[in-house]
Structure formats: C-alpha cells, structure tokens
Coordinates of C-alpha atoms in Angstrom, one line a residue:
Chain A
M1 CA -91.7 -154.3 17.5
T2 CA -91.2 -155.7 14.2
T3 CA -88.0 -157.4 13.4
I4 CA -87.0 -157.3 9.7
S5 CA -83.8 -158.9 8.7
Q6 CA -80.9 -156.4 7.9
P7 CA -82.3 -153.7 5.5
A8 CA -80.1 -153.5 2.5
V9 CA -80.7 -149.8 2.0
P10 CA -81.1 -147.2 4.7
V11 CA -84.8 -147.0 6.0
K12 CA -86.6 -144.2 7.6
S13 CA -87.9 -146.0 10.7
P14 CA -85.1 -148.4 12.0
T15 CA -85.8 -151.5 14.1
R16 CA -84.1 -151.8 17.5
R17 CA -81.4 -154.1 16.2
G18 CA -81.0 -152.2 13.1
S19 CA -80.6 -148.7 14.9
W20 CA -78.1 -150.4 17.3
S21 CA -75.9 -151.8 14.6
R22 CA -76.1 -148.4 13.1
R23 CA -74.9 -146.6 16.4
A24 CA -72.1 -148.7 17.2
P25 CA -69.6 -147.3 14.8
L26 CA -70.4 -143.8 16.3
L27 CA -69.9 -145.2 19.9
P28 CA -66.2 -145.2 20.2
A29 CA -65.6 -141.6 18.9
L30 CA -68.6 -140.5 20.8
V31 CA -67.3 -142.1 24.1
I32 CA -63.6 -140.9 23.8
T33 CA -64.7 -137.4 23.1
L34 CA -67.3 -137.5 25.9
V35 CA -64.7 -138.8 28.5
L36 CA -61.9 -136.4 27.2
T37 CA -64.1 -133.3 27.3
Q38 CA -66.8 -133.7 29.7
I39 CA -64.8 -135.3 32.7
P40 CA -62.5 -132.1 32.7
F41 CA -65.6 -130.0 32.5
A42 CA -67.2 -131.7 35.4
L43 CA -64.0 -131.4 37.6
T44 CA -63.7 -127.9 36.6
I45 CA -67.1 -127.0 38.1
W46 CA -66.3 -129.1 41.3
Y47 CA -62.9 -127.2 41.5
S48 CA -64.4 -123.8 41.0
L49 CA -66.1 -124.4 44.2
Q50 CA -63.2 -125.2 46.3
H51 CA -60.6 -123.1 48.0
W52 CA -57.4 -124.7 46.6
N53 CA -53.9 -122.8 46.1
L54 CA -50.9 -124.9 46.0
L55 CA -49.0 -122.0 47.8
N56 CA -51.5 -122.0 50.6
P57 CA -52.4 -125.6 51.4
G58 CA -53.9 -125.2 54.7
H59 CA -56.7 -123.4 53.5
K60 CA -58.7 -126.1 51.5
G61 CA -62.3 -126.7 51.4
F62 CA -65.6 -125.8 50.0
A63 CA -65.6 -122.3 49.1
G64 CA -69.0 -121.8 47.7
L65 CA -69.2 -118.9 45.0
D66 CA -66.3 -117.3 46.4
N67 CA -64.0 -117.9 43.5
F68 CA -66.7 -116.7 41.1
R69 CA -67.0 -113.4 42.9
T70 CA -63.2 -113.1 42.6
T71 CA -63.6 -113.7 38.9
F72 CA -66.5 -111.1 38.2
G73 CA -64.8 -108.7 40.4
D74 CA -61.4 -109.0 38.5
D75 CA -61.0 -106.1 36.1
T76 CA -58.1 -108.0 34.4
F77 CA -60.4 -110.7 33.6
W78 CA -62.5 -108.5 31.8
K79 CA -59.6 -106.8 30.2
A80 CA -58.8 -110.2 29.2
I81 CA -62.0 -110.8 27.6
K82 CA -61.9 -107.5 25.8
N83 CA -58.6 -108.6 24.4
T84 CA -59.7 -111.9 23.2
V85 CA -62.5 -110.2 21.4
V86 CA -60.3 -107.9 19.6
L87 CA -57.6 -110.2 18.9
T88 CA -60.1 -113.0 17.6
G89 CA -62.1 -110.5 15.6
G90 CA -59.2 -108.6 14.1
A91 CA -57.2 -111.4 13.0
T92 CA -60.1 -113.4 11.7
I93 CA -61.3 -110.5 9.7
A94 CA -57.7 -109.5 8.4
S95 CA -57.1 -113.1 7.6
M96 CA -60.5 -113.4 5.5
L97 CA -59.9 -110.3 3.7
V98 CA -56.5 -111.0 2.6
G99 CA -57.0 -114.6 2.2
L100 CA -60.2 -113.6 -0.1
V101 CA -58.1 -111.3 -2.4
L102 CA -55.3 -113.8 -2.6
A103 CA -57.8 -116.7 -3.6
M104 CA -59.2 -114.4 -6.2
L105 CA -55.9 -113.8 -7.7
L106 CA -54.6 -117.4 -7.5
Q107 CA -57.7 -118.8 -8.9
K108 CA -57.1 -117.5 -12.4
K109 CA -54.2 -119.6 -14.4
F110 CA -51.0 -117.8 -14.8
P111 CA -47.3 -119.0 -15.2
G112 CA -46.0 -120.5 -12.0
R113 CA -49.3 -120.4 -10.2
G114 CA -48.7 -123.8 -8.6
I115 CA -45.4 -122.6 -7.0
A116 CA -47.0 -119.3 -5.9
R117 CA -49.9 -121.1 -4.3
T118 CA -47.3 -123.5 -2.5
L119 CA -45.3 -120.3 -1.3
A120 CA -48.4 -118.7 0.1
I121 CA -49.7 -121.6 1.9
T122 CA -46.5 -122.3 3.7
P123 CA -47.0 -120.1 6.7
F124 CA -49.8 -122.4 7.8
F125 CA -47.5 -125.5 8.1
V126 CA -44.7 -124.0 9.9
M127 CA -44.3 -124.5 13.7
P128 CA -46.3 -121.4 15.3
V129 CA -43.8 -121.7 18.3
A130 CA -40.8 -121.7 16.0
V131 CA -41.9 -119.0 13.7
T132 CA -43.0 -116.8 16.6
L133 CA -39.4 -116.9 18.2
F134 CA -38.1 -116.2 14.9
W135 CA -40.4 -113.2 14.2
R136 CA -39.7 -111.9 17.7
S137 CA -36.0 -111.5 17.1
A138 CA -35.7 -110.9 13.1
M139 CA -38.8 -109.0 12.5
F140 CA -40.0 -107.1 15.5
D141 CA -36.7 -106.3 17.1
P142 CA -36.6 -102.4 17.2
S143 CA -33.0 -102.2 16.2
F144 CA -32.1 -105.5 14.3
G145 CA -35.7 -106.1 12.9
L146 CA -36.8 -106.3 9.4
L147 CA -40.0 -104.5 10.0
G148 CA -37.7 -101.5 11.5
W149 CA -35.6 -101.6 8.3
L150 CA -38.8 -101.6 6.3
T151 CA -40.4 -98.5 8.2
D152 CA -37.0 -96.8 7.7
S153 CA -36.8 -97.5 3.9
V154 CA -40.0 -95.8 3.4
G155 CA -39.3 -93.1 5.6
L156 CA -41.5 -93.8 8.8
P157 CA -40.5 -93.6 12.1
R158 CA -39.3 -96.7 14.0
V159 CA -41.9 -98.6 16.1
N160 CA -40.9 -100.7 18.9
W161 CA -43.6 -103.3 17.8
L162 CA -43.9 -105.6 21.0
S163 CA -43.9 -102.8 23.7
E164 CA -45.6 -99.9 21.7
Q165 CA -48.0 -101.8 19.4
S166 CA -48.3 -105.2 21.1
M167 CA -51.8 -106.2 20.2
L168 CA -51.3 -105.1 16.5
S169 CA -48.1 -107.3 16.5
I170 CA -50.0 -110.2 17.8
I171 CA -52.8 -109.5 15.4
M172 CA -50.2 -109.4 12.5
I173 CA -48.5 -112.8 13.4
T174 CA -51.6 -114.6 13.9
S175 CA -53.2 -113.3 10.8
W176 CA -50.2 -114.2 8.9
R177 CA -50.4 -117.6 10.0
W178 CA -54.0 -118.2 9.4
T179 CA -54.5 -116.3 6.1
P180 CA -53.2 -119.4 3.9
F181 CA -55.9 -121.3 5.6
A182 CA -58.6 -118.9 4.7
M183 CA -57.1 -118.9 1.0
L184 CA -57.2 -122.4 0.7
V185 CA -61.1 -122.8 1.7
L186 CA -61.9 -119.9 -0.1
L187 CA -59.9 -120.9 -3.2
A188 CA -61.9 -124.0 -3.0
G189 CA -65.1 -122.4 -2.9
L190 CA -64.2 -120.4 -6.1
Q191 CA -63.4 -123.4 -8.1
A192 CA -66.6 -124.8 -7.4
L193 CA -68.2 -121.8 -8.8
P194 CA -70.3 -123.2 -11.9
D195 CA -69.2 -121.2 -15.1
D196 CA -72.4 -120.8 -16.4
Q197 CA -73.6 -118.2 -13.9
L198 CA -70.5 -115.8 -14.5
E199 CA -70.9 -116.5 -18.2
A200 CA -74.5 -115.5 -17.9
A201 CA -73.6 -112.4 -15.8
R202 CA -71.1 -111.5 -18.5
V203 CA -73.6 -111.8 -21.4
D204 CA -75.9 -109.5 -19.7
G205 CA -73.1 -107.0 -19.3
A206 CA -72.0 -107.0 -15.8
N207 CA -68.7 -105.3 -15.1
W208 CA -66.2 -106.8 -12.8
W209 CA -67.8 -105.5 -9.5
Q210 CA -71.3 -106.5 -10.4
Q211 CA -70.2 -110.1 -11.2
F212 CA -68.2 -110.2 -7.9
R213 CA -71.0 -108.8 -5.7
N214 CA -74.2 -110.6 -7.4
V215 CA -72.6 -113.8 -8.4
V216 CA -69.3 -114.7 -6.7
L217 CA -70.2 -113.3 -3.1
P218 CA -73.4 -115.1 -2.9
H219 CA -72.0 -118.2 -4.2
L220 CA -69.2 -117.8 -1.5
R221 CA -71.2 -117.2 1.6
P222 CA -71.3 -120.6 3.0
F223 CA -67.6 -120.8 2.4
L224 CA -66.9 -117.4 4.0
E225 CA -69.1 -118.4 7.0
L226 CA -67.1 -121.7 7.1
T227 CA -63.9 -119.8 7.0
A228 CA -65.0 -117.4 9.9
L229 CA -66.1 -120.2 12.1
L230 CA -62.9 -122.6 11.7
L231 CA -60.6 -119.2 12.2
S232 CA -62.4 -117.8 15.0
M233 CA -62.6 -121.5 16.7
N234 CA -58.8 -121.6 16.4
I235 CA -57.7 -117.9 16.9
I236 CA -59.6 -117.7 20.3
Q237 CA -57.4 -120.3 21.6
T238 CA -54.2 -118.6 20.7
F239 CA -51.7 -119.0 23.4
G240 CA -48.1 -119.5 22.3
E241 CA -47.9 -116.3 20.4
I242 CA -48.8 -114.3 23.5
A243 CA -46.6 -116.3 25.8
L244 CA -43.6 -116.0 23.6
L245 CA -43.9 -112.5 22.2
T246 CA -45.2 -110.4 24.9
A247 CA -46.3 -112.7 28.0
G248 CA -49.3 -110.9 28.1
G249 CA -48.2 -107.6 28.5
P250 CA -47.5 -104.8 28.7
A251 CA -50.0 -104.1 31.5
F252 CA -52.1 -107.3 30.7
G253 CA -52.5 -105.4 27.2
T254 CA -52.3 -108.7 25.2
T255 CA -53.5 -111.3 27.8
N256 CA -56.3 -113.2 26.3
I257 CA -58.7 -115.5 28.4
T258 CA -56.6 -118.6 27.7
Y259 CA -53.2 -117.0 28.5
Y260 CA -55.0 -115.3 31.8
V261 CA -56.3 -118.8 33.2
Y262 CA -52.8 -120.2 32.5
L263 CA -51.5 -117.4 34.5
R264 CA -53.9 -118.1 37.4
A265 CA -53.4 -121.8 37.4
F266 CA -49.6 -122.2 36.8
N267 CA -48.2 -118.9 38.0
S268 CA -50.2 -118.3 41.1
F269 CA -51.1 -122.1 41.5
D270 CA -54.6 -121.0 42.5
F271 CA -56.4 -123.8 40.9
G272 CA -59.7 -123.1 42.7
T273 CA -60.1 -119.7 41.1
A274 CA -58.5 -120.6 38.0
S275 CA -61.2 -123.2 37.5
A276 CA -63.9 -120.6 38.1
Y277 CA -62.1 -118.3 35.5
G278 CA -61.9 -121.2 33.3
L279 CA -65.6 -121.9 34.0
V280 CA -66.9 -118.3 33.2
T281 CA -64.7 -118.1 30.2
L282 CA -66.2 -121.4 29.0
V283 CA -70.0 -120.2 29.6
L284 CA -68.8 -116.7 28.0
T285 CA -67.3 -118.5 24.9
I286 CA -70.3 -120.9 24.1
A287 CA -72.6 -117.6 24.5
L288 CA -70.6 -115.9 22.0
A289 CA -70.3 -119.1 19.7
L290 CA -74.0 -120.2 19.8
P291 CA -74.9 -117.8 17.1
A292 CA -71.8 -119.2 15.0
L293 CA -73.0 -122.9 15.7
R294 CA -76.4 -122.2 14.7
L295 CA -74.9 -120.8 11.3
L296 CA -73.2 -124.3 11.1
S297 CA -76.1 -126.0 11.8
G298 CA -77.7 -124.2 8.9
I299 CA -75.0 -125.1 6.6
F300 CA -75.3 -128.8 7.7
Q301 CA -79.2 -128.5 7.0
K302 CA -78.4 -127.4 3.4
E303 CA -75.9 -129.7 2.6
G304 CA -77.4 -132.6 4.6
R305 CA -80.6 -133.1 2.6
R306 CA -80.3 -136.2 0.5
Chain B
M1 CA -77.5 -122.7 -5.4
T2 CA -80.2 -123.9 -3.1
A3 CA -81.9 -121.0 -1.4
T4 CA -84.1 -123.0 0.8
A5 CA -82.4 -122.8 4.4
L6 CA -84.1 -124.8 6.8
H7 CA -84.4 -124.1 10.4
P8 CA -82.3 -126.3 12.6
S9 CA -85.3 -127.6 14.4
E10 CA -86.9 -128.8 11.3
K11 CA -85.8 -132.4 11.0
K12 CA -86.6 -133.1 7.4
T13 CA -85.5 -136.1 5.5
V14 CA -85.6 -135.9 1.9
S15 CA -85.4 -139.4 0.3
P16 CA -82.6 -139.7 -2.4
G17 CA -83.8 -138.8 -5.7
P18 CA -82.2 -137.5 -8.9
H19 CA -83.2 -133.8 -7.9
N20 CA -81.0 -134.1 -5.0
R21 CA -78.1 -135.4 -6.8
P22 CA -74.9 -133.4 -6.4
R23 CA -74.1 -130.9 -9.0
R24 CA -71.4 -132.0 -11.5
R25 CA -68.6 -129.6 -11.8
R26 CA -67.6 -128.6 -15.1
R27 CA -64.2 -128.2 -16.4
R28 CA -63.5 -124.3 -16.6
P29 CA -63.1 -123.0 -20.3
A30 CA -60.0 -121.4 -21.5
N31 CA -61.2 -118.0 -20.8
D32 CA -59.7 -118.5 -17.1
Q33 CA -56.2 -117.3 -18.0
A34 CA -55.1 -114.4 -15.9
S35 CA -54.5 -111.0 -17.3
W36 CA -50.8 -109.9 -16.3
P37 CA -51.6 -107.4 -13.3
V38 CA -53.5 -110.3 -12.0
A39 CA -50.5 -112.8 -12.3
V40 CA -48.2 -110.0 -11.0
L41 CA -50.3 -109.4 -8.0
G42 CA -50.9 -113.1 -7.2
W43 CA -46.9 -113.6 -7.3
L44 CA -46.5 -110.5 -5.3
G45 CA -49.2 -111.7 -2.6
S46 CA -47.7 -115.1 -2.4
L47 CA -44.0 -113.6 -2.1
V48 CA -45.2 -111.3 0.7
L49 CA -46.8 -114.2 2.9
F50 CA -43.7 -116.2 2.2
S51 CA -40.9 -113.6 2.8
P52 CA -40.6 -114.3 6.5
I53 CA -40.0 -117.9 5.8
A54 CA -37.6 -116.9 3.3
Y55 CA -35.8 -114.7 5.5
M56 CA -35.8 -117.3 8.2
L57 CA -34.0 -119.5 5.8
L58 CA -31.6 -117.0 4.7
K59 CA -30.6 -116.1 8.5
S60 CA -30.3 -119.7 9.4
F61 CA -27.1 -120.1 7.0
Q62 CA -25.6 -116.9 8.4
T63 CA -23.1 -116.2 11.3
E64 CA -24.5 -114.5 14.4
T65 CA -22.7 -111.4 13.4
D66 CA -24.1 -111.3 9.9
A67 CA -27.5 -112.2 11.3
A68 CA -27.3 -109.2 13.6
S69 CA -26.7 -106.5 11.1
P70 CA -29.4 -103.8 11.2
S71 CA -30.2 -104.2 7.5
P72 CA -30.9 -107.4 5.8
K73 CA -27.8 -108.9 4.6
L74 CA -28.0 -110.8 1.2
V75 CA -24.2 -111.5 0.4
F76 CA -22.7 -113.6 3.2
H77 CA -20.7 -116.7 3.6
P78 CA -22.7 -119.4 4.4
T79 CA -22.4 -121.8 7.4
L80 CA -24.0 -125.0 8.7
E81 CA -23.1 -124.5 12.2
H82 CA -26.3 -123.5 13.6
Y83 CA -27.7 -126.7 12.0
R84 CA -25.0 -128.7 13.5
S85 CA -25.6 -127.2 17.0
T86 CA -29.4 -127.9 16.6
F87 CA -28.8 -131.7 16.3
Q88 CA -26.3 -131.7 19.1
A89 CA -28.8 -130.0 21.5
G90 CA -30.8 -133.3 22.0
F91 CA -33.1 -132.7 18.9
W92 CA -33.8 -136.5 18.0
A93 CA -35.4 -137.5 21.5
Y94 CA -38.0 -134.5 20.9
A95 CA -38.4 -135.4 17.3
G96 CA -38.9 -138.9 18.1
N97 CA -41.7 -137.9 20.4
S98 CA -43.1 -135.7 18.0
I99 CA -43.5 -138.1 15.2
V100 CA -44.7 -140.8 17.4
V101 CA -47.6 -138.4 19.0
A102 CA -48.6 -136.9 15.6
V103 CA -48.5 -140.3 13.5
V104 CA -50.2 -142.4 16.1
S105 CA -52.8 -139.9 17.3
T106 CA -53.6 -139.2 13.4
I107 CA -54.0 -142.8 12.8
L108 CA -56.1 -143.4 15.8
V109 CA -58.3 -140.2 14.9
L110 CA -58.8 -141.7 11.5
L111 CA -59.7 -145.4 12.7
L112 CA -62.2 -143.8 15.1
A113 CA -63.8 -140.9 13.2
T114 CA -64.2 -142.6 9.9
P115 CA -66.8 -145.4 11.3
A116 CA -68.4 -142.4 13.3
A117 CA -68.7 -140.3 10.2
Y118 CA -70.1 -143.1 8.3
A119 CA -72.6 -143.8 11.0
L120 CA -73.7 -140.1 11.0
S121 CA -74.1 -139.6 7.3
V122 CA -74.5 -142.7 4.9
R123 CA -76.6 -144.7 7.6
P124 CA -77.8 -141.6 9.8
V125 CA -78.8 -142.4 13.2
R126 CA -81.6 -140.4 15.0
K127 CA -80.6 -137.2 16.3
T128 CA -77.6 -137.0 14.0
Q129 CA -77.7 -133.1 14.2
D130 CA -77.3 -133.2 18.0
V131 CA -74.3 -135.5 17.8
L132 CA -72.8 -133.2 15.1
F133 CA -73.4 -130.4 17.2
F134 CA -71.9 -132.0 20.3
F135 CA -68.7 -132.9 18.6
I136 CA -68.2 -129.4 17.1
S137 CA -69.1 -127.6 20.3
T138 CA -66.2 -129.4 22.0
K139 CA -63.9 -127.4 19.7
M140 CA -65.3 -124.4 21.1
M141 CA -64.3 -125.2 24.6
P142 CA -61.1 -122.8 25.5
V143 CA -58.5 -125.5 26.2
A144 CA -57.6 -123.2 29.3
A145 CA -60.7 -124.2 31.0
G146 CA -60.1 -128.0 31.2
I147 CA -56.2 -127.8 31.8
I148 CA -56.4 -128.1 35.7
P149 CA -58.4 -131.2 35.8
I150 CA -56.2 -132.7 33.0
Y151 CA -53.2 -131.8 35.3
V152 CA -54.6 -133.2 38.2
V153 CA -55.8 -136.2 36.7
A154 CA -52.5 -136.8 34.5
Q155 CA -50.8 -136.4 37.8
H156 CA -52.8 -139.1 39.7
L157 CA -52.3 -141.5 36.9
H158 CA -48.8 -140.8 36.7
L159 CA -48.9 -139.5 33.0
L160 CA -47.3 -136.3 33.5
N161 CA -44.2 -135.7 31.4
T162 CA -45.0 -138.6 29.1
V163 CA -45.7 -138.9 25.3
V164 CA -48.8 -140.9 26.3
V165 CA -50.6 -137.9 27.9
L166 CA -50.1 -135.8 24.7
L167 CA -51.2 -138.6 22.3
I168 CA -54.4 -138.9 24.1
L169 CA -55.3 -135.3 24.4
H170 CA -54.1 -134.9 20.8
L171 CA -56.6 -137.7 19.9
G172 CA -59.6 -135.7 22.0
M173 CA -58.5 -132.5 20.1
N174 CA -58.7 -133.8 16.6
L175 CA -61.4 -136.3 16.8
P176 CA -64.3 -133.9 16.7
L177 CA -63.1 -132.1 13.8
A178 CA -62.2 -135.2 11.9
V179 CA -65.7 -136.7 12.4
W180 CA -67.1 -133.5 11.3
M181 CA -65.0 -133.3 8.1
I182 CA -65.2 -136.8 7.0
R183 CA -68.9 -136.9 7.7
S184 CA -68.8 -134.0 5.0
F185 CA -67.0 -135.8 2.7
L186 CA -69.1 -138.8 3.0
Q187 CA -72.3 -136.7 2.3
E188 CA -70.7 -136.0 -1.3
V189 CA -71.1 -140.0 -1.9
P190 CA -74.2 -140.3 -4.1
G191 CA -76.9 -142.3 -2.4
E192 CA -77.7 -144.2 -5.8
V193 CA -74.3 -145.6 -5.9
L194 CA -74.8 -147.1 -2.5
E195 CA -78.1 -148.3 -3.4
A196 CA -77.0 -149.8 -6.6
A197 CA -74.1 -151.7 -4.8
A198 CA -76.8 -153.1 -2.1
I199 CA -79.1 -154.2 -4.8
D200 CA -76.1 -156.2 -6.3
G201 CA -75.7 -157.9 -3.0
A202 CA -72.7 -156.2 -1.7
G203 CA -72.4 -156.2 2.2
R204 CA -72.0 -153.3 4.3
I205 CA -68.3 -153.8 4.8
R206 CA -67.8 -154.6 1.5
I207 CA -69.5 -151.3 0.1
M208 CA -67.5 -149.3 2.9
R209 CA -64.2 -150.8 1.4
S210 CA -64.6 -151.1 -2.2
I211 CA -66.9 -147.9 -2.9
V212 CA -67.1 -145.5 0.1
L213 CA -63.4 -145.3 1.0
P214 CA -61.8 -144.9 -2.4
L215 CA -64.4 -142.0 -3.4
V216 CA -63.7 -140.2 0.1
R217 CA -60.0 -140.9 -0.2
P218 CA -58.9 -137.3 -0.9
G219 CA -61.0 -136.2 2.2
L220 CA -59.4 -138.7 4.3
W221 CA -56.0 -137.6 3.2
S222 CA -56.7 -133.7 4.0
T223 CA -58.0 -134.8 7.2
A224 CA -55.2 -136.7 8.2
L225 CA -52.8 -133.9 7.1
L226 CA -54.7 -131.4 9.2
C227 CA -54.6 -133.6 12.1
C228 CA -50.9 -134.1 11.8
V229 CA -50.1 -130.3 11.5
F230 CA -52.5 -129.5 14.5
S231 CA -50.5 -132.3 16.6
W232 CA -47.1 -131.3 15.4
N233 CA -47.5 -127.9 16.2
E234 CA -49.3 -128.2 19.4
Y235 CA -47.9 -126.3 22.4
F236 CA -50.5 -125.5 25.0
Y237 CA -50.7 -128.9 26.5
A238 CA -46.9 -129.7 25.6
V239 CA -45.8 -126.7 27.8
N240 CA -48.2 -127.3 30.8
L241 CA -48.1 -130.9 31.2
T242 CA -44.7 -132.2 30.1
T243 CA -41.0 -131.0 30.7
T244 CA -38.2 -133.2 29.5
T245 CA -40.2 -135.9 27.7
S246 CA -41.8 -133.7 25.1
T247 CA -42.4 -132.7 21.6
L248 CA -40.5 -130.4 19.5
P249 CA -42.3 -127.1 20.3
L250 CA -40.8 -127.8 23.6
F251 CA -37.3 -128.2 22.2
M252 CA -37.6 -125.0 20.5
Q253 CA -38.8 -123.3 23.6
K254 CA -35.5 -124.1 25.0
F255 CA -33.9 -121.5 22.7
L256 CA -36.2 -118.9 24.1
S257 CA -33.8 -117.8 26.7
F258 CA -31.2 -116.5 24.2
G259 CA -33.8 -115.7 21.4
E260 CA -32.9 -112.1 21.3
L261 CA -29.2 -112.4 20.8
Y262 CA -29.1 -115.7 18.8
T263 CA -31.2 -114.9 15.6
A264 CA -29.5 -117.2 13.1
Q265 CA -29.5 -120.1 15.8
V266 CA -33.3 -119.6 16.5
A267 CA -33.8 -119.5 12.6
A268 CA -32.0 -122.8 12.1
V269 CA -34.1 -124.5 14.7
A270 CA -37.2 -123.2 13.7
T271 CA -36.2 -124.3 10.0
V272 CA -35.4 -127.7 11.3
V273 CA -38.6 -128.4 13.2
S274 CA -40.9 -127.0 10.6
I275 CA -39.6 -128.7 7.6
P276 CA -41.5 -132.0 8.2
V277 CA -44.9 -130.6 8.2
V278 CA -44.0 -128.1 5.5
I279 CA -42.9 -130.8 3.0
L280 CA -45.8 -132.8 4.1
G281 CA -48.1 -129.8 3.4
W282 CA -46.7 -129.2 0.1
V283 CA -47.2 -132.8 -1.1
C284 CA -50.6 -133.0 0.0
Q285 CA -51.8 -129.5 -0.9
R286 CA -53.6 -130.8 -3.8
S287 CA -55.6 -133.2 -1.8
L288 CA -56.1 -130.4 1.0
V289 CA -57.6 -128.2 -1.6
R290 CA -59.6 -131.1 -2.9
G291 CA -60.7 -132.1 0.4
L292 CA -61.8 -129.0 1.6
L293 CA -63.5 -128.5 -1.7
F294 CA -65.0 -131.7 -1.6
G295 CA -66.3 -131.5 1.9
A296 CA -66.5 -128.1 2.9
V297 CA -69.9 -126.9 1.4
K298 CA -71.7 -127.4 -1.6

C-alpha cells in the first residue's frame, strides 16, 4: 500500500489513511442511526418470537412462529394494511394535485403574492394534534361544525363526517396539512425551470396545455417524484389524526398499521404479537417502498454525477 | 435537463469538469406577471388552505356560547379568557420541555449530519450510495414497528417520562433526513471552487468553514427548520413514552376530554402551541423554499 501525503483534492483511489480520515466525519451520524434503528429492529425480531403479554405474565417463553400465525390470520390486520394504502395513496395524490395547481398559480407575480404564499404554507407548521382537535369540534361536528354549515349553504344534506365519512375526513385533514409542503417543493421546482425552454415553446406557437405537457411536466418530474416519496413516507406514519378523530373506527375502518400496532401493544399489552405485527408491517412497508427507493436512487445518480 | 439516467448499480464517477457545472439560473423576465384570473385564483386557493386556521383564531377569542353557535359568528365581544386559562393549566412546563427537545435535538442533528453529509458528498467515501440508501431506508420504517423495544429499553434505563428519551428519539428521527438534505445541498457546491481553494493552500477545515458552509447556509437553515417543526409537532413517541414530563402535543391532549364542548378553549390552546413554529416557518420560508430548490433536485 502506497502512502501519499494528504491529497489536496479528492482522488479516486484513496489510501487507507486517507479513506479513514474521510470516513471519520460520517461515523458519529452513522453509528447513532444504526444504534437507534437497528437495535429496536433486532429486539423486535426477538420479541416477536416470544409469548409476552403483560396481562398474562405466567405464559412467557419461546413462541416460535405462533405470533406470526396470529398476525397473518388476523382479518383486522389486513384491513389495516388496506386502510394504510387508501389513506397514504389518497392523501399523497390529493396533496400533490392541489399543491401543483397552487404552485403554478403562486409562481406568477401578482399583488400580495408573498402574503398569499405565507398563508398557504401555514397549515404545514401548525401543530397537527392541536389542529386535529380543533377540526374535530369546529369543522367536523355534525351540529356545530363549519363543514355542516357549508353543506347547508349550498343545499347539500348534512354529513356526520367522522362516523359516516371517517376515511374521507382523515384523508381531508391529512391532505390539508401536507398540501403546503407539496406546494413548496413544486414551487421550488417551477422556479428552477429555465426560461429559454418556455420561450422556445412559445415561439413555436405551443398553447398553454402543450407548454405544460411538453416542457413544464418533464422538467418537474424529479420534483414530483421527490414530493411523492417524502409525502408517502410521512403520511404512512399517520397516527395522531386517527387516534384523536376516530380512534381507528368505526369497525376499524380507519385503523392504519401504525395505529393497529399501537392498539395491540398499549391497549392489549400483548408485546409478543404486537412485535410480530410490527415486523410484518416493516417487511411489507419495505416491499412497497423498494420501488420508491430505487426511484430515489435514480435521482441520486442523476444529480450525484460530478 | 440531462436525460441520461444511470442504473443504480452503475457506480460511475465522472471527473469534475466544465460540462458538469451546475446550470446557472437566470432571472426571469418581466412577462412573468400573472393575469388577473391567475392572481384571483392564487389568492383564493391560499385563503381556502388558511381558512381553518383563521377560523381557529376567530373562535379562540369567543366565549363558549358564541363558539357553539351553529353558524359561524363573525360579530362578537372578544375575550381573552381562554388564553388566560391556557397559561394557568401548566402550559409553561410543557413548553419548556418542547423548546429543550426541539432546539437541542436540532442542534445535535446539524452537528452530526453536516460532517456526515460532507463525507458523503464533497469527499465521497466508497459505497456512498449504500450509506445514503441506508439512511433514507430508516425513514421508511414504521415508527410503530420499533416502539415496543424502545419502550422496554427506556424502562430499563429509567428514561420513561423524561425529556431525554424524546430528545434521543427525535435526534434519531431527524438525522437521516438531515444527512440526506444537507448532502444534496453540498452537491451544489461547484468542485472547481474547492479545488481552487485547495490549490491556494487552504486546509480541509478552512475550506469547510470559509467556503462550503457559507454557500450552503440556506440549505442548513431549511434543514434546521424542518427538524424543529417535526420535533415540535411529534406526537407518537411523546404519547407512548411520556406522561407528565412531556412536550406540548401532550399538553394539548389534556384538552381532549372536553374537546367536543369547549371549542373556544381548544382553539385558544391550539393557537398558543402552534404559534412558535408558525412564526419560525413564516420567517424562514424564503430559506425553506431556497433550500428545497437548492438541494432537492436539479
């Protein structure tokens, strides 16, 4: 192994000493992330193989695959998975669509644009638990809620949002919260669009829709992918809204996997099965997320070449 | 737009050169003025998104009787009664915890993530892709999947119902995102600038301090802002691992029991607990937009 004095500029084949001094800054973050994510993960695997119910302390010991049999045979678990897909997909798509429209509107200069944008991004910053409780009593409530008053004003029948349209309610409040974030990323994307391309399209006589389809949309693609990824990653973890609005009901109709594992662990105190649920959830999430991760890795490759 | 997407498995390094220089963004010309329908729709959309918050502000100043009217009441005698009772209900203890957790965890995240991101971008280590992949993949883990061991370990370490456990977990929660974001900001620093500095004899730390960090400052701000917001608003760990010594989402939750009846009170508490991050967000929105633009993708 050749030893060269510290290279002044990055070189392609680092010496051993060089490569260590390069890796050192990475280590603290890497070690902490490893410890905080992989130890719980390893322990979850271990617990999932145990009988361990706090309400039944006598029955403790190795369970083999019992907990997994329970998990796979549990209809509610599959329902929770379905709900997770509906909620995550619905809220992600809704946030992206509204966010895109709003970003396109706010991209152009008009009087008070700064204030309009400031107002539009506010739902992203307010505390979710707080606004969820407020929505529950002031927006969704069948007799006092603003939504009821709105449907009355346009002559529609009153809806008892949280019990009749529970999933829609949760998708609504979740999209409301994440739309500003989508808008911000997409606005950033639109502002990075080089003018000459639109100019060229305009000169060629392309109408608004053609400009949008052939210039804006292809340019926005990586931003749309990134938005979809960040939104779904966050919305899949939705917990507070469900806990506070519907408590997963009615009939587990709004229970997503996060909330279901929580119910198993902290309501039935069945740590063994809850761990199995958690583990299966993890594997399924990763299976669903792998295509998304591959996509992201594509983005890395594109922007990472230098 | 470069159309050459490489397959992830192709570990291809392209030496820095003029053709790889980040494209310079041009100022937009004056024809960017919105026509009036666009302006009206833009305002309308923003107001619709904001309206629940405006409604919340309005209700927080009403008496419960006014707040309980079935149609929105716009004319009323404002009262500060609910704000007063919010502060009397033990607000400051929770607020203090929230501030400590959000600020300390964000500072730690930045201190740890910046060098890591630097190692992964300006001076890439081998297997950079794999490490980045690992970081982002931890964000895919459902929080519920790890909560039981975290609960058990925290119990053994006597960390349940403490600020420390939240601080550590928020650090773990935000670190991967921060590494990933800051790295993408660092990618924007042109290689030539660094080479020039190195040729001029600047050391690694000096390059970092006087060239790299100032260039990525908006990116660091937007990362810090996002970490702060996520930490301030985090509910799942708080509700599962703490009871009395906790952060503001749990203080908020105390009002759950009478949420249905006391709309105005809920509105006032919700306003108070949200205000700090909302103001922070408003102040930093420029750096957030710039940061996301800067680093997201080119």
